[in-house]
Tab-separated table of C-alpha atoms (C1' of nucleotides) in Angstrom:
chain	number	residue	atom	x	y	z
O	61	UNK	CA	35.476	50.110	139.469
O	62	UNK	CA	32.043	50.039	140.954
O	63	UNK	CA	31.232	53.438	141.593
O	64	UNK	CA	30.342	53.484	137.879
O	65	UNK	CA	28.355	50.500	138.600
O	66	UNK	CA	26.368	52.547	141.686
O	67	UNK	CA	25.689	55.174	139.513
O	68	UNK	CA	23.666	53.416	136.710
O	69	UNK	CA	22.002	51.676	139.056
O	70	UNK	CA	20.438	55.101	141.018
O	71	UNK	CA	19.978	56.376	137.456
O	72	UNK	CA	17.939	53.399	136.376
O	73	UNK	CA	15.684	53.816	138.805
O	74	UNK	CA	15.093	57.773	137.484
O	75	UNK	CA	17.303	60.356	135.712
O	76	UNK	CA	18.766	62.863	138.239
O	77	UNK	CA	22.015	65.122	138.573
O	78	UNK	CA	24.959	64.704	140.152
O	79	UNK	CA	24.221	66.500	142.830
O	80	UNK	CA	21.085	64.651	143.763
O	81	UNK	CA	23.651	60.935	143.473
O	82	UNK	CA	25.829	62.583	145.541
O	83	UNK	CA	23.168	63.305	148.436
O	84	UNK	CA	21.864	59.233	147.741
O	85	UNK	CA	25.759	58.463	148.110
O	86	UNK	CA	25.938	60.623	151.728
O	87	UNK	CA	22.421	59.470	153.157
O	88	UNK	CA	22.484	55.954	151.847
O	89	UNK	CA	24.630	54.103	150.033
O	90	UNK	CA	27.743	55.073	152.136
O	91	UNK	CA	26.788	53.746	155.601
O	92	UNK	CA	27.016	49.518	154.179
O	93	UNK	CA	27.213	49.313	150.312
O	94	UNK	CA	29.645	52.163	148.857
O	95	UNK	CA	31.443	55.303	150.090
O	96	UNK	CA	31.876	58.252	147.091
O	97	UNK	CA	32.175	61.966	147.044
O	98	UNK	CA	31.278	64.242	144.803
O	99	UNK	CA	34.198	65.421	143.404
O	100	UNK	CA	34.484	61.403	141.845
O	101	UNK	CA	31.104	61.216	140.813
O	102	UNK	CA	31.167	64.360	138.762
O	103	UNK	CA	34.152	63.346	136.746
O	104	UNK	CA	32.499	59.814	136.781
O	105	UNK	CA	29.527	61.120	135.136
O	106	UNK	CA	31.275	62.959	132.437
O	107	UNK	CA	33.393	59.762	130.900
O	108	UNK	CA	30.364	57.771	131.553
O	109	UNK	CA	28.740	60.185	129.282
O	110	UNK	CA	31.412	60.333	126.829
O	111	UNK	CA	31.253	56.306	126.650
O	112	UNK	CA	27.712	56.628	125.976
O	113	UNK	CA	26.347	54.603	129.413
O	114	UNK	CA	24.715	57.690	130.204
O	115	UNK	CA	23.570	60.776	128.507
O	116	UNK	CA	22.072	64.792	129.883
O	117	UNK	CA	18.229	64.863	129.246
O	118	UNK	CA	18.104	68.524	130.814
O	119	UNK	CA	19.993	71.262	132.038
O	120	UNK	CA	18.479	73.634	134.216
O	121	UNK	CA	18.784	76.099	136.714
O	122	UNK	CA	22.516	76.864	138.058
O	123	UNK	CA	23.882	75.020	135.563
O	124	UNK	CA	22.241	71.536	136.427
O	125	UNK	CA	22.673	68.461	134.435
O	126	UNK	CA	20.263	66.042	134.372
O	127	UNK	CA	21.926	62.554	133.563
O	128	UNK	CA	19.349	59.149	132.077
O	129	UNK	CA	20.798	56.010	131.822
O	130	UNK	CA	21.014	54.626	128.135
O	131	UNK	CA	20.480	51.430	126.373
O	132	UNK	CA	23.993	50.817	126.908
O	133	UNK	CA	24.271	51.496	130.131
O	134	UNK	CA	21.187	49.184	130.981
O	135	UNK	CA	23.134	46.253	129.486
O	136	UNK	CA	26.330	47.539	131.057
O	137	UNK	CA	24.575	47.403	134.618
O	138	UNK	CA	22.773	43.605	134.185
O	139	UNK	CA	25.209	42.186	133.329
O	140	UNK	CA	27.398	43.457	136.414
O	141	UNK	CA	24.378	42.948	138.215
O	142	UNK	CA	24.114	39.321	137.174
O	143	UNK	CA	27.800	38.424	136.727
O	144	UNK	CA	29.773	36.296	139.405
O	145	UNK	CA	31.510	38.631	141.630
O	146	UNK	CA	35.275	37.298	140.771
O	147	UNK	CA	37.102	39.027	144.184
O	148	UNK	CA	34.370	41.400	145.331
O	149	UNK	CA	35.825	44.365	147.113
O	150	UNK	CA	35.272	44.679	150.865
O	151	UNK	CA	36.373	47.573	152.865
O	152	UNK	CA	34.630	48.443	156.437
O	153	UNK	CA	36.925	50.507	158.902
O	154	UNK	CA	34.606	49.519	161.557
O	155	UNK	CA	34.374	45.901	161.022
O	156	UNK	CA	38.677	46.250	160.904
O	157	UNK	CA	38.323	47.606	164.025
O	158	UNK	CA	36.266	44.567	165.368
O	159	UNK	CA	38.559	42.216	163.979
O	160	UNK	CA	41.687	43.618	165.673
O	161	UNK	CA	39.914	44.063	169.168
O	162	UNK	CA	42.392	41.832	170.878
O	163	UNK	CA	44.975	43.907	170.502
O	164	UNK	CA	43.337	46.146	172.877
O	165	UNK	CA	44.124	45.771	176.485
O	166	UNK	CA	40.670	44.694	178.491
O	167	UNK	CA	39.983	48.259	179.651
O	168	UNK	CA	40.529	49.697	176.371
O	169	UNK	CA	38.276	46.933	174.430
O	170	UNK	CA	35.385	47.546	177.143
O	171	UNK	CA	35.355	50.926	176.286
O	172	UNK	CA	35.477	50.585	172.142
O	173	UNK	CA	32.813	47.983	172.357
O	174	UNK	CA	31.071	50.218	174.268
O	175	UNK	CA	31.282	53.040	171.746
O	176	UNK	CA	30.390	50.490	169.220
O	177	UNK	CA	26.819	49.360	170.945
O	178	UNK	CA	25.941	52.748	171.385
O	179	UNK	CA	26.471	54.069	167.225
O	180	UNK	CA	24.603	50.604	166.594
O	181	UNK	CA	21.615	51.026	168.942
O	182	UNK	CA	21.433	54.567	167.068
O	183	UNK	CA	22.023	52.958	163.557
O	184	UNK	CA	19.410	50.688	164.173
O	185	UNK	CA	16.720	53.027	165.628
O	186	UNK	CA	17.195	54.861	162.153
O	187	UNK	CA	17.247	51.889	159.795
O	188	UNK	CA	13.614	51.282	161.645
O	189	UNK	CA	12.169	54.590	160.494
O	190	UNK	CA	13.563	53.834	157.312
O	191	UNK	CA	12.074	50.794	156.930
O	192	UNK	CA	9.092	52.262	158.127
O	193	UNK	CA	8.916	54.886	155.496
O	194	UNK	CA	9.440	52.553	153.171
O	195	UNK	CA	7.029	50.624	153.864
O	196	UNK	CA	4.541	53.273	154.169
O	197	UNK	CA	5.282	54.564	150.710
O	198	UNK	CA	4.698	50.809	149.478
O	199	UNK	CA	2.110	50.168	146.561
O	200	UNK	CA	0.669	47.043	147.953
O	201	UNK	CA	0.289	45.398	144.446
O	202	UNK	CA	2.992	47.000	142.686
O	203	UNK	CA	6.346	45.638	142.759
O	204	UNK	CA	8.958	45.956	145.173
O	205	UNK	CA	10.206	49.413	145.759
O	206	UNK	CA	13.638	50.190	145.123
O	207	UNK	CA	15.688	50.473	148.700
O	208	UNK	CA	12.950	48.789	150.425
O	209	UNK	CA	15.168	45.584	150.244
O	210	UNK	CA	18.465	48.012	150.893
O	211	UNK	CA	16.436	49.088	153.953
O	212	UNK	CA	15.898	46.138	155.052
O	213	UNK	CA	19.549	45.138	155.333
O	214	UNK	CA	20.553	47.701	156.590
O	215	UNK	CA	18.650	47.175	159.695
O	216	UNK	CA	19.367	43.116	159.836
O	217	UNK	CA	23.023	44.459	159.466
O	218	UNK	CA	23.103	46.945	162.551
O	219	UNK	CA	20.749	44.473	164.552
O	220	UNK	CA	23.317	41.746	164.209
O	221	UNK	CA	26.293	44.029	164.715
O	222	UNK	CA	24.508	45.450	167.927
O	223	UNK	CA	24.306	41.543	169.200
O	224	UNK	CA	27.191	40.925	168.606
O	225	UNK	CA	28.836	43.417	170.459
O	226	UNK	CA	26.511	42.769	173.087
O	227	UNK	CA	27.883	39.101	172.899
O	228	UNK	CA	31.440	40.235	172.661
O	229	UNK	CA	31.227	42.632	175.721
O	230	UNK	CA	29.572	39.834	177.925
O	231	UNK	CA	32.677	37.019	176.832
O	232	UNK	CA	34.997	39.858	177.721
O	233	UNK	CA	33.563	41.245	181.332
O	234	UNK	CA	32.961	37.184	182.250
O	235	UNK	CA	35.268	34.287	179.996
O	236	UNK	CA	32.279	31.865	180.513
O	237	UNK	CA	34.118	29.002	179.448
T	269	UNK	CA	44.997	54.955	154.886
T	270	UNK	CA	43.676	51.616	156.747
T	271	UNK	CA	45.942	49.391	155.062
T	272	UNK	CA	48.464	50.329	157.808
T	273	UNK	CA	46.509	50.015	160.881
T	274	UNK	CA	45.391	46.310	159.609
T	275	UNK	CA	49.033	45.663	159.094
T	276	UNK	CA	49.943	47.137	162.732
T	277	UNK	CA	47.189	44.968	164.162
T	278	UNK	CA	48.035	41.766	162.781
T	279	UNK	CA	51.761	42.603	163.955
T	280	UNK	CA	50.610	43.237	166.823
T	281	UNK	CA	49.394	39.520	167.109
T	282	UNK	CA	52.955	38.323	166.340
T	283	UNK	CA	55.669	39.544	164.479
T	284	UNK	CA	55.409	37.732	160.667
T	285	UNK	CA	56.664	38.289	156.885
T	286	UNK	CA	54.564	40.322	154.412
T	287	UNK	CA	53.914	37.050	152.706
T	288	UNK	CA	52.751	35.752	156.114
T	289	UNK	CA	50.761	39.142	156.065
T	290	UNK	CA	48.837	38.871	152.471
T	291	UNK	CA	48.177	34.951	153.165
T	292	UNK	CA	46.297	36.527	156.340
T	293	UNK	CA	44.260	39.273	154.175
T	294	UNK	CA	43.804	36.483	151.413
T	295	UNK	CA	42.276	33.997	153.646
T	296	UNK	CA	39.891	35.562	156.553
T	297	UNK	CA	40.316	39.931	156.433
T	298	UNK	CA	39.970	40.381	153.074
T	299	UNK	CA	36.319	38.735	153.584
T	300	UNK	CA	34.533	41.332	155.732
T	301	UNK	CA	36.845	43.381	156.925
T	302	UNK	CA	39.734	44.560	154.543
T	303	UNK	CA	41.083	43.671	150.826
T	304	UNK	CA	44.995	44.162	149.431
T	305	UNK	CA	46.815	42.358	147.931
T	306	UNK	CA	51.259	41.436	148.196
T	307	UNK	CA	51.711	44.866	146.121
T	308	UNK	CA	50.248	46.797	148.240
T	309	UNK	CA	51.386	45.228	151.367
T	310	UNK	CA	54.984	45.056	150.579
T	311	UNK	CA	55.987	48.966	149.842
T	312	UNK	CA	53.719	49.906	152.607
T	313	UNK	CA	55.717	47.508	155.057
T	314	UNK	CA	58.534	49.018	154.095
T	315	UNK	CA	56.912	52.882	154.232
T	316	UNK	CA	56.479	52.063	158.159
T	317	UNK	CA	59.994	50.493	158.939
T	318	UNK	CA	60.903	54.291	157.634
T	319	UNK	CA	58.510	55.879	160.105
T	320	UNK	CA	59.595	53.697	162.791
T	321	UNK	CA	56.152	51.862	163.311
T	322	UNK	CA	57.544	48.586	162.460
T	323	UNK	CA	61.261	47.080	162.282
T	324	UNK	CA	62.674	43.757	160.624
T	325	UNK	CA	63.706	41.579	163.458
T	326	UNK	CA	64.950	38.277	161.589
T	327	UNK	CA	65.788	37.949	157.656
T	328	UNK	CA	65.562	34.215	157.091
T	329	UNK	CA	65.255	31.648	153.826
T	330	UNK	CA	64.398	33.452	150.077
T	331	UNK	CA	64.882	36.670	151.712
T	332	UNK	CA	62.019	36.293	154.146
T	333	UNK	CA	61.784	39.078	155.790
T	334	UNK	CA	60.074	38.930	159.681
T	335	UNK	CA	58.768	42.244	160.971
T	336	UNK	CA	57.575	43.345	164.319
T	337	UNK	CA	55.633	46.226	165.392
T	338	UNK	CA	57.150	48.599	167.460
T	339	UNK	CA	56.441	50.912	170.463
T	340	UNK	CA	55.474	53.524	168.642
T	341	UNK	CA	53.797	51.123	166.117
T	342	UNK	CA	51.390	50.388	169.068
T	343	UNK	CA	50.801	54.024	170.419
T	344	UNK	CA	49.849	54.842	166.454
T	345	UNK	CA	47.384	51.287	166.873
T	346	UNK	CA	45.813	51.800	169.982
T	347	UNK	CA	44.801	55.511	168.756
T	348	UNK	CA	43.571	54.763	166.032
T	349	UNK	CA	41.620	51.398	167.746
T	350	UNK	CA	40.152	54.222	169.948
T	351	UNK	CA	39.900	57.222	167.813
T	352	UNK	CA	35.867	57.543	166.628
T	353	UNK	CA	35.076	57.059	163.217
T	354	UNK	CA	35.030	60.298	161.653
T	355	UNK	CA	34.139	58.603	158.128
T	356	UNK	CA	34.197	55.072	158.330
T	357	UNK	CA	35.064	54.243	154.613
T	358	UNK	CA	32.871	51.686	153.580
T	359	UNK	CA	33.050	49.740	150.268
T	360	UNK	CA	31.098	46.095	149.604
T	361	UNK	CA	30.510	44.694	145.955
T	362	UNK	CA	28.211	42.247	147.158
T	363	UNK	CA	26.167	44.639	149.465
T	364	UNK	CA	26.602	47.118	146.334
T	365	UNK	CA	24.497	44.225	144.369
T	366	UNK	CA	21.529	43.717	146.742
T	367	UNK	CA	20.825	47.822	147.193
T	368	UNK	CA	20.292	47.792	143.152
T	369	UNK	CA	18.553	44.558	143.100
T	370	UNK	CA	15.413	46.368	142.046
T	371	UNK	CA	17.229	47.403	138.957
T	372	UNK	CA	16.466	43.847	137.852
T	373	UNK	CA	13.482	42.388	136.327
T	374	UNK	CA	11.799	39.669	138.766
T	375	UNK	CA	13.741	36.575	136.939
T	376	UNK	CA	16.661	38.176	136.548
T	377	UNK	CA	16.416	39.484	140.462
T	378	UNK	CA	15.301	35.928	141.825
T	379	UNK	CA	18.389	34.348	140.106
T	380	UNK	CA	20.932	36.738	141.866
T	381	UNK	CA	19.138	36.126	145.216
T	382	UNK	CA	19.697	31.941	144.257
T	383	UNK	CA	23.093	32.920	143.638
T	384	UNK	CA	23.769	34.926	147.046
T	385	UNK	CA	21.460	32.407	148.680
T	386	UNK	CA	23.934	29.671	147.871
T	387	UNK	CA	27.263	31.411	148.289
T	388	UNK	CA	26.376	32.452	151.536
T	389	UNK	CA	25.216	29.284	152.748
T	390	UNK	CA	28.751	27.891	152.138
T	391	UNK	CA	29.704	30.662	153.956
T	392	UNK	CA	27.859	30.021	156.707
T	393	UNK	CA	29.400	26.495	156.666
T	394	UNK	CA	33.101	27.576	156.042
T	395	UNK	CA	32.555	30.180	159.363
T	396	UNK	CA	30.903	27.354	161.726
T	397	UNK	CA	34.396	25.512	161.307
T	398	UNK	CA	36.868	28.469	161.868
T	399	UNK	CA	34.458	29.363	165.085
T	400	UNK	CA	34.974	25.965	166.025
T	401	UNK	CA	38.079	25.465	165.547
T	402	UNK	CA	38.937	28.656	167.773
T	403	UNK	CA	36.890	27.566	170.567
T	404	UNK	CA	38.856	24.337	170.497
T	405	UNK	CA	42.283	25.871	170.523
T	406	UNK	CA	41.121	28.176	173.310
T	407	UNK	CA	42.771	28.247	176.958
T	408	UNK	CA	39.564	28.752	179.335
T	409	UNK	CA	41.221	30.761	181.611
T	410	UNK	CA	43.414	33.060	178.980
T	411	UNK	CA	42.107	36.310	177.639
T	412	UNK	CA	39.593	35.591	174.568
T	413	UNK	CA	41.847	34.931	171.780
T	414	UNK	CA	42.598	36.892	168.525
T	415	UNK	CA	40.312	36.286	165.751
T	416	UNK	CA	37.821	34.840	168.258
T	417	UNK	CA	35.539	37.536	168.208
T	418	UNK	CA	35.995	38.198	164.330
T	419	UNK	CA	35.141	34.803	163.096
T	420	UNK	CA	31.829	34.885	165.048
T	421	UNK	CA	31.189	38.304	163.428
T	422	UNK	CA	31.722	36.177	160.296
T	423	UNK	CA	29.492	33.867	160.890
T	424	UNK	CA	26.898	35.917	162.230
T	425	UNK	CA	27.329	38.387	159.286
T	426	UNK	CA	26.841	35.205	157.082
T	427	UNK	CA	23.961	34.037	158.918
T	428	UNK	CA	22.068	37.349	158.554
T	429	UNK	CA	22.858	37.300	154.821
T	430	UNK	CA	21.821	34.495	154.430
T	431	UNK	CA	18.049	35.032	156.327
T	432	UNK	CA	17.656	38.691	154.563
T	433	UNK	CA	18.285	37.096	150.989
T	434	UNK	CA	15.653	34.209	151.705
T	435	UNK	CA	13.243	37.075	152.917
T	436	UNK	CA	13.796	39.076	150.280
T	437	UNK	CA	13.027	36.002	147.584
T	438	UNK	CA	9.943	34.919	149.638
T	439	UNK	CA	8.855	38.730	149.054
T	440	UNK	CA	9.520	38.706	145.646
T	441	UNK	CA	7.785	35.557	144.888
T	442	UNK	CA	4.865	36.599	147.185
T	443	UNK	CA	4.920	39.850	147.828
T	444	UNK	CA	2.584	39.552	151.069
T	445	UNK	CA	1.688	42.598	151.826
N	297	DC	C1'	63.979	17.107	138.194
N	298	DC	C1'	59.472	19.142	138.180
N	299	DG	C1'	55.563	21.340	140.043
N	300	DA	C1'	53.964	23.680	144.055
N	301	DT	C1'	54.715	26.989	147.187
N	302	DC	C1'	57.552	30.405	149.393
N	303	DA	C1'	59.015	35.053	149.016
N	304	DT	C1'	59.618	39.657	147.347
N	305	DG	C1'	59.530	43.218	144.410
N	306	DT	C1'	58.590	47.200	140.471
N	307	DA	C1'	55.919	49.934	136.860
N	308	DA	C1'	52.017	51.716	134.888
N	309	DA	C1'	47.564	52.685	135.316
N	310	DT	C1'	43.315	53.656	137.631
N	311	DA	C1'	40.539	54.839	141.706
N	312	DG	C1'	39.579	57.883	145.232
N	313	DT	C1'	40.326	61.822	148.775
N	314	DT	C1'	41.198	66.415	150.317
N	315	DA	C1'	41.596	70.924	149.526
N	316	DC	C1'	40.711	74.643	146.716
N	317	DA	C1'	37.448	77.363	143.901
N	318	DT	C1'	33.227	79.540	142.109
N	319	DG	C1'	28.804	81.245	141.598
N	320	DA	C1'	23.399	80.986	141.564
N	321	DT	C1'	19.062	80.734	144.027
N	322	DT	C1'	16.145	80.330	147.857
N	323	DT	C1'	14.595	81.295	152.447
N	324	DC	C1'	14.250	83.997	156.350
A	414	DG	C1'	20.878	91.212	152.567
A	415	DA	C1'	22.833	87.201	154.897
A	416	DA	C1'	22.947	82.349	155.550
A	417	DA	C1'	21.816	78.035	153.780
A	418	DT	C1'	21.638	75.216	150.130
A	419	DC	C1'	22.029	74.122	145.286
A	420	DA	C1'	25.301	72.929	141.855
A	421	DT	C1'	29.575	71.929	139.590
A	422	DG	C1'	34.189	71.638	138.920
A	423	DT	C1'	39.814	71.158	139.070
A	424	DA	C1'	44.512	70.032	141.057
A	425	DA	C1'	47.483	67.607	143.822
A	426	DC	C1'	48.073	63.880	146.311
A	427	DT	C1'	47.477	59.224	148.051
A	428	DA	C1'	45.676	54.510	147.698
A	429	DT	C1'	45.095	50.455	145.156
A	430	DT	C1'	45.117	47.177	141.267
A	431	DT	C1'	46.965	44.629	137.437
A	432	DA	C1'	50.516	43.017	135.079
A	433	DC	C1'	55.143	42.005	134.837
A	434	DA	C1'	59.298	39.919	136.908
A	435	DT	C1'	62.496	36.971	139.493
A	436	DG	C1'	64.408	33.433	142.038
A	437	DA	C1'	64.770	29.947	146.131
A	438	DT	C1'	63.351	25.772	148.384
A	439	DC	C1'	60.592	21.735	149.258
A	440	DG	C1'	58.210	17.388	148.422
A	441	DG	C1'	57.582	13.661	145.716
DNA sequence: CCGATCATGTAAATAGTTACATGATTTC
DNA sequence: GAAATCATGTAACTATTTACATGATCGG
């Protein structure tokens, strides 16, 4: 259960809603770390509430709820944060859909690695403006800012997937060895 | 509902037991790709020989079970292979850790990065042998064999763990800029 | 004959998605 | 005043995990 996990960690870096988690979740978090919708976060938020992790500082307009992290939660999230992971969860569709390329008939793998170099060059030309932003944002002296590492990552991660398609597409057009 | 189209794929491959099957996910999908585990595998196995995607061909010793995928097992693949992501489900503990890293305190965060630094170097070192022991089994004029291109995705995911983790320590030890 | 591994399953609980549902406020 | 966006929820269904459960065969 990790969601709960994501969630104290967006709301120790500043109180919010659930609303404004579930826009991080949909322009962030979901592309490499973890995929949620809203209609799990909002229940989420409530029994994290009731189990005192997290707590409503405000409501406001439209019936907003603004949820801070707690004391408890804090200690609940380092030591997650810090523990071993024992059998860490890994789901990517996409990286599923690498692994069982040869299953694909050579005209058929062409194409999806062709598909695939073509969302990565795009995935990568927005990681860079992220990372840009980021880094424009950045207090020189101050420490570092929360998703500038994410950032980071994210781009490596696309870059790397981009080459290796690249890679895979050359083996597959010409078996050099 | 992935589960299925990993299951088709690896059938796909060669017909094999669900034991056969959750050794598979245990040892090399479940690392980057996809996680489940025998109790999963096992009803949904059977939820496919009822649709007709899959059929037992051979029940041998202890019950074992051998399934194969069938034609319309491979129609249901090959669409999928080739459908577009509409919303790649994406779900990674460890990735999960490093976007909140800056939920930690400096010690606290330069003693996870040891810990990923370390882990992923015998990563690195577990994926150089699988990638070399594929290349050796390979037939140089064959097509590129399964699991070929996945392990090098392995390794090269590894590797850019790896560099982003020491780049993010070297940043928070000195951050340059 | 004993421990390791092969081999499969079920039950209960939790996690997560999709579809349905509602209404307020802001912007144009 | 209409469309976009803010904002939250519930219900039904499906996916997945954890724990429980059983027994056969193989290697030493």
């Amino acid at each position: 259960m990790s969601l709960r996990h994501a969630l104290l960690g967006l709301l120790a870096e500043r109180a919010q809603s659930g609303y404004d988690l579930t826009k991080k979740f949909e322009l962030s978090m979901k592309r490499y770390a973890w995929h949620a919708s809203h209609s799990h976060i909002y229940p989420e938020l409530k029994r994290m509430a009731a189990e005192g992790l997290v707590e409503v500082v405000d409501e406001g307009l439209r019936g907003r709820r603004t949820y801070a992290i707690t004391g408890s939660g804090r200690t609940e999230l380092r030591n997650w944060m810090l523990s071993p992971p024992t059998n860490a969860v890994v789901r990517n569709e996409d990286a599923l859909r690498l692994f069982l390329l040869s299953s694909l008939d050579r005209p058929d793998a062409e194409h999806l690695l062709g598909r695939i170099i073509d969302t990565a060059e795009r995935e990568v030309a927005h990681m860079r403006e992220v990372v840009a932003d980021v880094e424009g944002i950045g207090d020189a002296d101050g420490p570092p800012l929360f998703g500038h590492f994410a950032a980071e990552f994210g781009l490596r991660y696309h870059l790397m997937e981009l080459d290796w398609a690249r890679w895979a597409l050359g083996r597959l057009t010409s078996p050099a060895r």
